[in-house]
């Protein structure tokens, strides 16, 4: 029997502790978004660290696509309107800073708002924005919250009253593949769509399946990795020793998802204090816990999903690696809210 140390309870709110217990006991998963809090966030300070695979071209595309297509994106907003960036999960802000610079250069930036679940990443985002935009960053509005729930209204609401003949149009950015880490990306898309209004543009950067350069673990589960240290950070916080399990990386054809999970080599019981009471979650040898998932679909499935979620795709560009796409989408006619 193992109990999480103080750091676990310092890192997570009571509601987040409950979410961890529910995810572990109901679907044998550690909620990946919570690994951006506390120790897991430290891995973002020097960029992403991958244990044993070379992802450099893909990461390069993730960082540059929004800037490379800035003019095409601006053309999607009414010509005289200013633009507000609403960044959902800004992380380091690396991918969005070039776009912000372009908007500033053209005197089209009305403002920048961001929401992130991690206080640590928000501090890093603030630091990076201040360093790059010392004259403007003070006015940037960074909030802590979960954009998959009611906190989204802090930064994006269909009823936002501050709009006149000069806009703003809001560019809602969900970059770096964040959308496809959720178990139900369609639900997240519909939730974001409900907070958008005519003139707003959703911007996604995602890695997709192009049929070439497919990860080798798609055919056979790879025992031992590749994985990123962040993906094990949640289990570390729970006090689950890395010698008690073996990481596995693979592909689930039914869900079209790549995953990292751990397989316990011995029985493990975790004793978590929740609402002042002890709650034990037990695993047997051979049981698995998912620590990361990523929907890995091709271009047409991506477009289908956006269409089913109430969006019309306006632009879809591929990065130099061929594996990352930038998608710009607006609300489809029938779901417009104003
Ligand atoms: C994959 S990183 C992407 C960061 C950045 N957009 C980029 O492209 O480099 C995901 C970011 O979203 C944040 N995040 C994940 N789930 C979230 C949620 N439900 N609500 C708010 N922020 C979330 C994480 O803390 C992290 O900063």
mmCIF file with all atom_site columns, C-alpha atoms in Angstrom, residues 108-267:
data_model
loop_
_atom_site.group_PDB
_atom_site.id
_atom_site.type_symbol
_atom_site.label_atom_id
_atom_site.label_alt_id
_atom_site.label_comp_id
_atom_site.label_asym_id
_atom_site.label_entity_id
_atom_site.label_seq_id
_atom_site.pdbx_PDB_ins_code
_atom_site.Cartn_x
_atom_site.Cartn_y
_atom_site.Cartn_z
_atom_site.occupancy
_atom_site.B_iso_or_equiv
_atom_site.pdbx_formal_charge
_atom_site.auth_seq_id
_atom_site.auth_comp_id
_atom_site.auth_asym_id
_atom_site.auth_atom_id
_atom_site.pdbx_PDB_model_num
ATOM 1   C CA . UNK A 1 108 ? -4.567  44.853 -35.666 1.00 0.00 ? 108 UNK A CA 1
ATOM 2   C CA . UNK A 1 109 ? -4.091  43.401 -32.162 1.00 0.00 ? 109 UNK A CA 1
ATOM 3   C CA . UNK A 1 110 ? -6.946  44.282 -29.806 1.00 0.00 ? 110 UNK A CA 1
ATOM 4   C CA . UNK A 1 111 ? -5.680  42.066 -26.987 1.00 0.00 ? 111 UNK A CA 1
ATOM 5   C CA . UNK A 1 112 ? -4.491  38.681 -25.790 1.00 0.00 ? 112 UNK A CA 1
ATOM 6   C CA . UNK A 1 113 ? -6.335  36.424 -23.367 1.00 0.00 ? 113 UNK A CA 1
ATOM 7   C CA . UNK A 1 114 ? -5.281  32.989 -22.236 1.00 0.00 ? 114 UNK A CA 1
ATOM 8   C CA . UNK A 1 115 ? -6.567  30.264 -19.964 1.00 0.00 ? 115 UNK A CA 1
ATOM 9   C CA . UNK A 1 116 ? -4.444  27.415 -18.662 1.00 0.00 ? 116 UNK A CA 1
ATOM 10  C CA . UNK A 1 117 ? -5.036  24.749 -16.033 1.00 0.00 ? 117 UNK A CA 1
ATOM 11  C CA . UNK A 1 118 ? -1.459  25.081 -14.763 1.00 0.00 ? 118 UNK A CA 1
ATOM 12  C CA . UNK A 1 119 ? -0.339  28.021 -12.601 1.00 0.00 ? 119 UNK A CA 1
ATOM 13  C CA . UNK A 1 120 ? 3.273   27.105 -13.340 1.00 0.00 ? 120 UNK A CA 1
ATOM 14  C CA . UNK A 1 121 ? 2.801   27.237 -17.108 1.00 0.00 ? 121 UNK A CA 1
ATOM 15  C CA . UNK A 1 122 ? 0.868   30.489 -16.807 1.00 0.00 ? 122 UNK A CA 1
ATOM 16  C CA . UNK A 1 123 ? 3.839   31.997 -14.950 1.00 0.00 ? 123 UNK A CA 1
ATOM 17  C CA . UNK A 1 124 ? 6.131   30.778 -17.731 1.00 0.00 ? 124 UNK A CA 1
ATOM 18  C CA . UNK A 1 125 ? 3.736   32.131 -20.372 1.00 0.00 ? 125 UNK A CA 1
ATOM 19  C CA . UNK A 1 126 ? 3.685   35.531 -18.631 1.00 0.00 ? 126 UNK A CA 1
ATOM 20  C CA . UNK A 1 127 ? 7.504   35.592 -18.383 1.00 0.00 ? 127 UNK A CA 1
ATOM 21  C CA . UNK A 1 128 ? 7.901   34.792 -22.092 1.00 0.00 ? 128 UNK A CA 1
ATOM 22  C CA . UNK A 1 129 ? 5.315   37.363 -23.164 1.00 0.00 ? 129 UNK A CA 1
ATOM 23  C CA . UNK A 1 130 ? 6.877   40.100 -21.023 1.00 0.00 ? 130 UNK A CA 1
ATOM 24  C CA . UNK A 1 131 ? 10.312  39.332 -22.478 1.00 0.00 ? 131 UNK A CA 1
ATOM 25  C CA . UNK A 1 132 ? 9.024   39.541 -26.047 1.00 0.00 ? 132 UNK A CA 1
ATOM 26  C CA . UNK A 1 133 ? 6.395   42.271 -25.761 1.00 0.00 ? 133 UNK A CA 1
ATOM 27  C CA . UNK A 1 134 ? 7.583   44.460 -22.875 1.00 0.00 ? 134 UNK A CA 1
ATOM 28  C CA . UNK A 1 135 ? 5.453   47.348 -24.076 1.00 0.00 ? 135 UNK A CA 1
ATOM 29  C CA . UNK A 1 136 ? 2.187   45.370 -24.328 1.00 0.00 ? 136 UNK A CA 1
ATOM 30  C CA . UNK A 1 137 ? 2.318   42.300 -22.084 1.00 0.00 ? 137 UNK A CA 1
ATOM 31  C CA . UNK A 1 138 ? 1.072   44.140 -18.997 1.00 0.00 ? 138 UNK A CA 1
ATOM 32  C CA . UNK A 1 139 ? -2.330  44.400 -20.640 1.00 0.00 ? 139 UNK A CA 1
ATOM 33  C CA . UNK A 1 140 ? -2.456  40.719 -21.552 1.00 0.00 ? 140 UNK A CA 1
ATOM 34  C CA . UNK A 1 141 ? -5.020  38.779 -19.563 1.00 0.00 ? 141 UNK A CA 1
ATOM 35  C CA . UNK A 1 142 ? -3.905  35.336 -18.339 1.00 0.00 ? 142 UNK A CA 1
ATOM 36  C CA . UNK A 1 143 ? -6.293  33.243 -16.247 1.00 0.00 ? 143 UNK A CA 1
ATOM 37  C CA . UNK A 1 144 ? -6.098  29.929 -14.467 1.00 0.00 ? 144 UNK A CA 1
ATOM 38  C CA . UNK A 1 145 ? -8.914  27.532 -15.283 1.00 0.00 ? 145 UNK A CA 1
ATOM 39  C CA . UNK A 1 146 ? -10.137 24.498 -17.199 1.00 0.00 ? 146 UNK A CA 1
ATOM 40  C CA . UNK A 1 147 ? -11.377 25.505 -20.644 1.00 0.00 ? 147 UNK A CA 1
ATOM 41  C CA . UNK A 1 148 ? -13.283 22.233 -21.079 1.00 0.00 ? 148 UNK A CA 1
ATOM 42  C CA . UNK A 1 149 ? -15.799 23.414 -18.464 1.00 0.00 ? 149 UNK A CA 1
ATOM 43  C CA . UNK A 1 150 ? -17.474 26.575 -17.216 1.00 0.00 ? 150 UNK A CA 1
ATOM 44  C CA . UNK A 1 151 ? -14.124 28.410 -16.780 1.00 0.00 ? 151 UNK A CA 1
ATOM 45  C CA . UNK A 1 152 ? -14.054 28.966 -20.552 1.00 0.00 ? 152 UNK A CA 1
ATOM 46  C CA . UNK A 1 153 ? -16.461 31.895 -20.082 1.00 0.00 ? 153 UNK A CA 1
ATOM 47  C CA . UNK A 1 154 ? -13.639 33.801 -18.302 1.00 0.00 ? 154 UNK A CA 1
ATOM 48  C CA . UNK A 1 155 ? -11.925 34.278 -21.659 1.00 0.00 ? 155 UNK A CA 1
ATOM 49  C CA . UNK A 1 156 ? -14.534 33.509 -24.308 1.00 0.00 ? 156 UNK A CA 1
ATOM 50  C CA . UNK A 1 157 ? -18.231 34.090 -24.325 1.00 0.00 ? 157 UNK A CA 1
ATOM 51  C CA . UNK A 1 158 ? -20.701 34.352 -27.206 1.00 0.00 ? 158 UNK A CA 1
ATOM 52  C CA . UNK A 1 159 ? -22.321 37.219 -25.305 1.00 0.00 ? 159 UNK A CA 1
ATOM 53  C CA . UNK A 1 160 ? -19.139 39.324 -24.917 1.00 0.00 ? 160 UNK A CA 1
ATOM 54  C CA . UNK A 1 161 ? -20.548 42.861 -25.172 1.00 0.00 ? 161 UNK A CA 1
ATOM 55  C CA . UNK A 1 162 ? -17.351 44.626 -26.264 1.00 0.00 ? 162 UNK A CA 1
ATOM 56  C CA . UNK A 1 163 ? -17.842 44.632 -29.992 1.00 0.00 ? 163 UNK A CA 1
ATOM 57  C CA . UNK A 1 164 ? -18.557 47.402 -32.451 1.00 0.00 ? 164 UNK A CA 1
ATOM 58  C CA . UNK A 1 165 ? -17.996 48.067 -36.155 1.00 0.00 ? 165 UNK A CA 1
ATOM 59  C CA . UNK A 1 166 ? -14.252 47.554 -35.674 1.00 0.00 ? 166 UNK A CA 1
ATOM 60  C CA . UNK A 1 167 ? -14.554 44.121 -34.100 1.00 0.00 ? 167 UNK A CA 1
ATOM 61  C CA . UNK A 1 168 ? -12.761 42.467 -32.498 1.00 0.00 ? 168 UNK A CA 1
ATOM 62  C CA . UNK A 1 169 ? -12.761 39.173 -34.294 1.00 0.00 ? 169 UNK A CA 1
ATOM 63  C CA . UNK A 1 170 ? -11.485 36.563 -31.908 1.00 0.00 ? 170 UNK A CA 1
ATOM 64  C CA . UNK A 1 171 ? -8.884  34.033 -32.991 1.00 0.00 ? 171 UNK A CA 1
ATOM 65  C CA . UNK A 1 172 ? -9.418  31.097 -30.653 1.00 0.00 ? 172 UNK A CA 1
ATOM 66  C CA . UNK A 1 173 ? -6.154  29.166 -30.563 1.00 0.00 ? 173 UNK A CA 1
ATOM 67  C CA . UNK A 1 174 ? -5.946  25.515 -29.527 1.00 0.00 ? 174 UNK A CA 1
ATOM 68  C CA . UNK A 1 175 ? -2.395  24.733 -30.545 1.00 0.00 ? 175 UNK A CA 1
ATOM 69  C CA . UNK A 1 176 ? 0.161   21.998 -30.072 1.00 0.00 ? 176 UNK A CA 1
ATOM 70  C CA . UNK A 1 177 ? -2.154  19.010 -30.435 1.00 0.00 ? 177 UNK A CA 1
ATOM 71  C CA . UNK A 1 178 ? -3.915  19.774 -27.130 1.00 0.00 ? 178 UNK A CA 1
ATOM 72  C CA . UNK A 1 179 ? -7.344  18.962 -28.622 1.00 0.00 ? 179 UNK A CA 1
ATOM 73  C CA . UNK A 1 180 ? -6.417  15.383 -29.427 1.00 0.00 ? 180 UNK A CA 1
ATOM 74  C CA . UNK A 1 181 ? -5.198  14.583 -25.914 1.00 0.00 ? 181 UNK A CA 1
ATOM 75  C CA . UNK A 1 182 ? -8.790  14.683 -24.660 1.00 0.00 ? 182 UNK A CA 1
ATOM 76  C CA . UNK A 1 183 ? -10.783 11.459 -24.475 1.00 0.00 ? 183 UNK A CA 1
ATOM 77  C CA . UNK A 1 184 ? -13.668 13.213 -26.290 1.00 0.00 ? 184 UNK A CA 1
ATOM 78  C CA . UNK A 1 185 ? -12.307 15.953 -28.583 1.00 0.00 ? 185 UNK A CA 1
ATOM 79  C CA . UNK A 1 186 ? -15.743 16.374 -30.217 1.00 0.00 ? 186 UNK A CA 1
ATOM 80  C CA . UNK A 1 187 ? -17.235 17.420 -26.885 1.00 0.00 ? 187 UNK A CA 1
ATOM 81  C CA . UNK A 1 188 ? -14.455 19.976 -26.362 1.00 0.00 ? 188 UNK A CA 1
ATOM 82  C CA . UNK A 1 189 ? -14.975 21.353 -29.885 1.00 0.00 ? 189 UNK A CA 1
ATOM 83  C CA . UNK A 1 190 ? -18.726 21.760 -29.354 1.00 0.00 ? 190 UNK A CA 1
ATOM 84  C CA . UNK A 1 191 ? -18.109 23.446 -25.999 1.00 0.00 ? 191 UNK A CA 1
ATOM 85  C CA . UNK A 1 192 ? -15.692 25.952 -27.585 1.00 0.00 ? 192 UNK A CA 1
ATOM 86  C CA . UNK A 1 193 ? -18.062 26.455 -30.548 1.00 0.00 ? 193 UNK A CA 1
ATOM 87  C CA . UNK A 1 194 ? -20.885 27.384 -28.178 1.00 0.00 ? 194 UNK A CA 1
ATOM 88  C CA . UNK A 1 195 ? -18.763 30.233 -26.772 1.00 0.00 ? 195 UNK A CA 1
ATOM 89  C CA . UNK A 1 196 ? -17.804 31.523 -30.235 1.00 0.00 ? 196 UNK A CA 1
ATOM 90  C CA . UNK A 1 197 ? -19.761 33.938 -32.415 1.00 0.00 ? 197 UNK A CA 1
ATOM 91  C CA . UNK A 1 198 ? -19.814 35.074 -36.025 1.00 0.00 ? 198 UNK A CA 1
ATOM 92  C CA . UNK A 1 199 ? -16.477 36.604 -37.060 1.00 0.00 ? 199 UNK A CA 1
ATOM 93  C CA . UNK A 1 200 ? -14.485 34.364 -34.687 1.00 0.00 ? 200 UNK A CA 1
ATOM 94  C CA . UNK A 1 201 ? -11.986 31.881 -36.068 1.00 0.00 ? 201 UNK A CA 1
ATOM 95  C CA . UNK A 1 202 ? -10.849 28.650 -34.405 1.00 0.00 ? 202 UNK A CA 1
ATOM 96  C CA . UNK A 1 203 ? -7.165  27.876 -35.029 1.00 0.00 ? 203 UNK A CA 1
ATOM 97  C CA . UNK A 1 204 ? -5.822  24.388 -34.412 1.00 0.00 ? 204 UNK A CA 1
ATOM 98  C CA . UNK A 1 205 ? -2.402  22.881 -34.883 1.00 0.00 ? 205 UNK A CA 1
ATOM 99  C CA . UNK A 1 206 ? -2.399  19.109 -34.773 1.00 0.00 ? 206 UNK A CA 1
ATOM 100 C CA . UNK A 1 207 ? -0.328  16.135 -35.765 1.00 0.00 ? 207 UNK A CA 1
ATOM 101 C CA . UNK A 1 208 ? -2.269  13.909 -38.132 1.00 0.00 ? 208 UNK A CA 1
ATOM 102 C CA . UNK A 1 209 ? -1.817  10.486 -39.710 1.00 0.00 ? 209 UNK A CA 1
ATOM 103 C CA . UNK A 1 210 ? -0.552  10.932 -43.272 1.00 0.00 ? 210 UNK A CA 1
ATOM 104 C CA . UNK A 1 211 ? 0.046   7.212  -43.828 1.00 0.00 ? 211 UNK A CA 1
ATOM 105 C CA . UNK A 1 212 ? 3.817   7.787  -44.134 1.00 0.00 ? 212 UNK A CA 1
ATOM 106 C CA . UNK A 1 213 ? 6.409   7.925  -41.363 1.00 0.00 ? 213 UNK A CA 1
ATOM 107 C CA . UNK A 1 214 ? 3.959   6.133  -39.111 1.00 0.00 ? 214 UNK A CA 1
ATOM 108 C CA . UNK A 1 215 ? 5.348   5.380  -35.662 1.00 0.00 ? 215 UNK A CA 1
ATOM 109 C CA . UNK A 1 216 ? 6.583   1.762  -35.549 1.00 0.00 ? 216 UNK A CA 1
ATOM 110 C CA . UNK A 1 217 ? 4.528   1.083  -32.416 1.00 0.00 ? 217 UNK A CA 1
ATOM 111 C CA . UNK A 1 218 ? 1.342   1.350  -34.505 1.00 0.00 ? 218 UNK A CA 1
ATOM 112 C CA . UNK A 1 219 ? 1.797   -2.269 -35.576 1.00 0.00 ? 219 UNK A CA 1
ATOM 113 C CA . UNK A 1 220 ? 2.966   -3.694 -32.289 1.00 0.00 ? 220 UNK A CA 1
ATOM 114 C CA . UNK A 1 221 ? 2.933   -2.332 -28.753 1.00 0.00 ? 221 UNK A CA 1
ATOM 115 C CA . UNK A 1 222 ? 6.403   -1.120 -27.869 1.00 0.00 ? 222 UNK A CA 1
ATOM 116 C CA . UNK A 1 223 ? 7.383   -2.163 -24.357 1.00 0.00 ? 223 UNK A CA 1
ATOM 117 C CA . UNK A 1 224 ? 9.568   0.380  -22.560 1.00 0.00 ? 224 UNK A CA 1
ATOM 118 C CA . UNK A 1 225 ? 8.656   3.482  -24.611 1.00 0.00 ? 225 UNK A CA 1
ATOM 119 C CA . UNK A 1 226 ? 8.954   5.940  -26.253 1.00 0.00 ? 226 UNK A CA 1
ATOM 120 C CA . UNK A 1 227 ? 7.373   8.159  -23.635 1.00 0.00 ? 227 UNK A CA 1
ATOM 121 C CA . UNK A 1 228 ? 7.979   11.596 -22.185 1.00 0.00 ? 228 UNK A CA 1
ATOM 122 C CA . UNK A 1 229 ? 8.896   12.021 -18.513 1.00 0.00 ? 229 UNK A CA 1
ATOM 123 C CA . UNK A 1 230 ? 5.843   14.283 -18.101 1.00 0.00 ? 230 UNK A CA 1
ATOM 124 C CA . UNK A 1 231 ? 3.596   11.340 -18.943 1.00 0.00 ? 231 UNK A CA 1
ATOM 125 C CA . UNK A 1 232 ? 4.746   9.545  -15.788 1.00 0.00 ? 232 UNK A CA 1
ATOM 126 C CA . UNK A 1 233 ? 4.670   12.645 -13.567 1.00 0.00 ? 233 UNK A CA 1
ATOM 127 C CA . UNK A 1 234 ? 1.140   11.966 -12.236 1.00 0.00 ? 234 UNK A CA 1
ATOM 128 C CA . UNK A 1 235 ? 2.056   8.450  -11.114 1.00 0.00 ? 235 UNK A CA 1
ATOM 129 C CA . UNK A 1 236 ? 5.229   9.833  -9.504  1.00 0.00 ? 236 UNK A CA 1
ATOM 130 C CA . UNK A 1 237 ? 3.073   12.240 -7.474  1.00 0.00 ? 237 UNK A CA 1
ATOM 131 C CA . UNK A 1 238 ? 0.848   9.372  -6.348  1.00 0.00 ? 238 UNK A CA 1
ATOM 132 C CA . UNK A 1 239 ? 3.973   7.681  -4.976  1.00 0.00 ? 239 UNK A CA 1
ATOM 133 C CA . UNK A 1 240 ? 3.880   4.836  -7.514  1.00 0.00 ? 240 UNK A CA 1
ATOM 134 C CA . UNK A 1 241 ? 7.489   3.783  -7.962  1.00 0.00 ? 241 UNK A CA 1
ATOM 135 C CA . UNK A 1 242 ? 8.737   3.500  -11.546 1.00 0.00 ? 242 UNK A CA 1
ATOM 136 C CA . UNK A 1 243 ? 10.175  0.045  -10.797 1.00 0.00 ? 243 UNK A CA 1
ATOM 137 C CA . UNK A 1 244 ? 6.643   -1.303 -10.161 1.00 0.00 ? 244 UNK A CA 1
ATOM 138 C CA . UNK A 1 245 ? 5.547   -1.038 -13.783 1.00 0.00 ? 245 UNK A CA 1
ATOM 139 C CA . UNK A 1 246 ? 6.734   -1.068 -17.380 1.00 0.00 ? 246 UNK A CA 1
ATOM 140 C CA . UNK A 1 247 ? 5.615   1.700  -19.785 1.00 0.00 ? 247 UNK A CA 1
ATOM 141 C CA . UNK A 1 248 ? 4.039   0.591  -23.062 1.00 0.00 ? 248 UNK A CA 1
ATOM 142 C CA . UNK A 1 249 ? 3.432   2.695  -26.159 1.00 0.00 ? 249 UNK A CA 1
ATOM 143 C CA . UNK A 1 250 ? 0.982   1.585  -28.797 1.00 0.00 ? 250 UNK A CA 1
ATOM 144 C CA . UNK A 1 251 ? -2.041  2.221  -30.960 1.00 0.00 ? 251 UNK A CA 1
ATOM 145 C CA . UNK A 1 252 ? -5.681  1.384  -30.347 1.00 0.00 ? 252 UNK A CA 1
ATOM 146 C CA . UNK A 1 253 ? -7.294  0.862  -33.769 1.00 0.00 ? 253 UNK A CA 1
ATOM 147 C CA . UNK A 1 254 ? -10.823 0.973  -32.359 1.00 0.00 ? 254 UNK A CA 1
ATOM 148 C CA . UNK A 1 255 ? -10.362 4.495  -30.997 1.00 0.00 ? 255 UNK A CA 1
ATOM 149 C CA . UNK A 1 256 ? -7.728  5.554  -33.590 1.00 0.00 ? 256 UNK A CA 1
ATOM 150 C CA . UNK A 1 257 ? -5.545  6.597  -30.681 1.00 0.00 ? 257 UNK A CA 1
ATOM 151 C CA . UNK A 1 258 ? -1.891  6.290  -29.856 1.00 0.00 ? 258 UNK A CA 1
ATOM 152 C CA . UNK A 1 259 ? -1.328  5.834  -26.156 1.00 0.00 ? 259 UNK A CA 1
ATOM 153 C CA . UNK A 1 260 ? 1.213   5.500  -23.405 1.00 0.00 ? 260 UNK A CA 1
ATOM 154 C CA . UNK A 1 261 ? 0.117   3.246  -20.570 1.00 0.00 ? 261 UNK A CA 1
ATOM 155 C CA . UNK A 1 262 ? 1.903   1.514  -17.742 1.00 0.00 ? 262 UNK A CA 1
ATOM 156 C CA . UNK A 1 263 ? 1.559   -2.181 -16.969 1.00 0.00 ? 263 UNK A CA 1
ATOM 157 C CA . UNK A 1 264 ? 2.054   -3.115 -13.327 1.00 0.00 ? 264 UNK A CA 1
ATOM 158 C CA . UNK A 1 265 ? 4.514   -5.918 -12.703 1.00 0.00 ? 265 UNK A CA 1
ATOM 159 C CA . UNK A 1 266 ? 3.247   -6.371 -9.136  1.00 0.00 ? 266 UNK A CA 1
ATOM 160 C CA . UNK A 1 267 ? 0.041   -5.566 -7.216  1.00 0.00 ? 267 UNK A CA 1
#
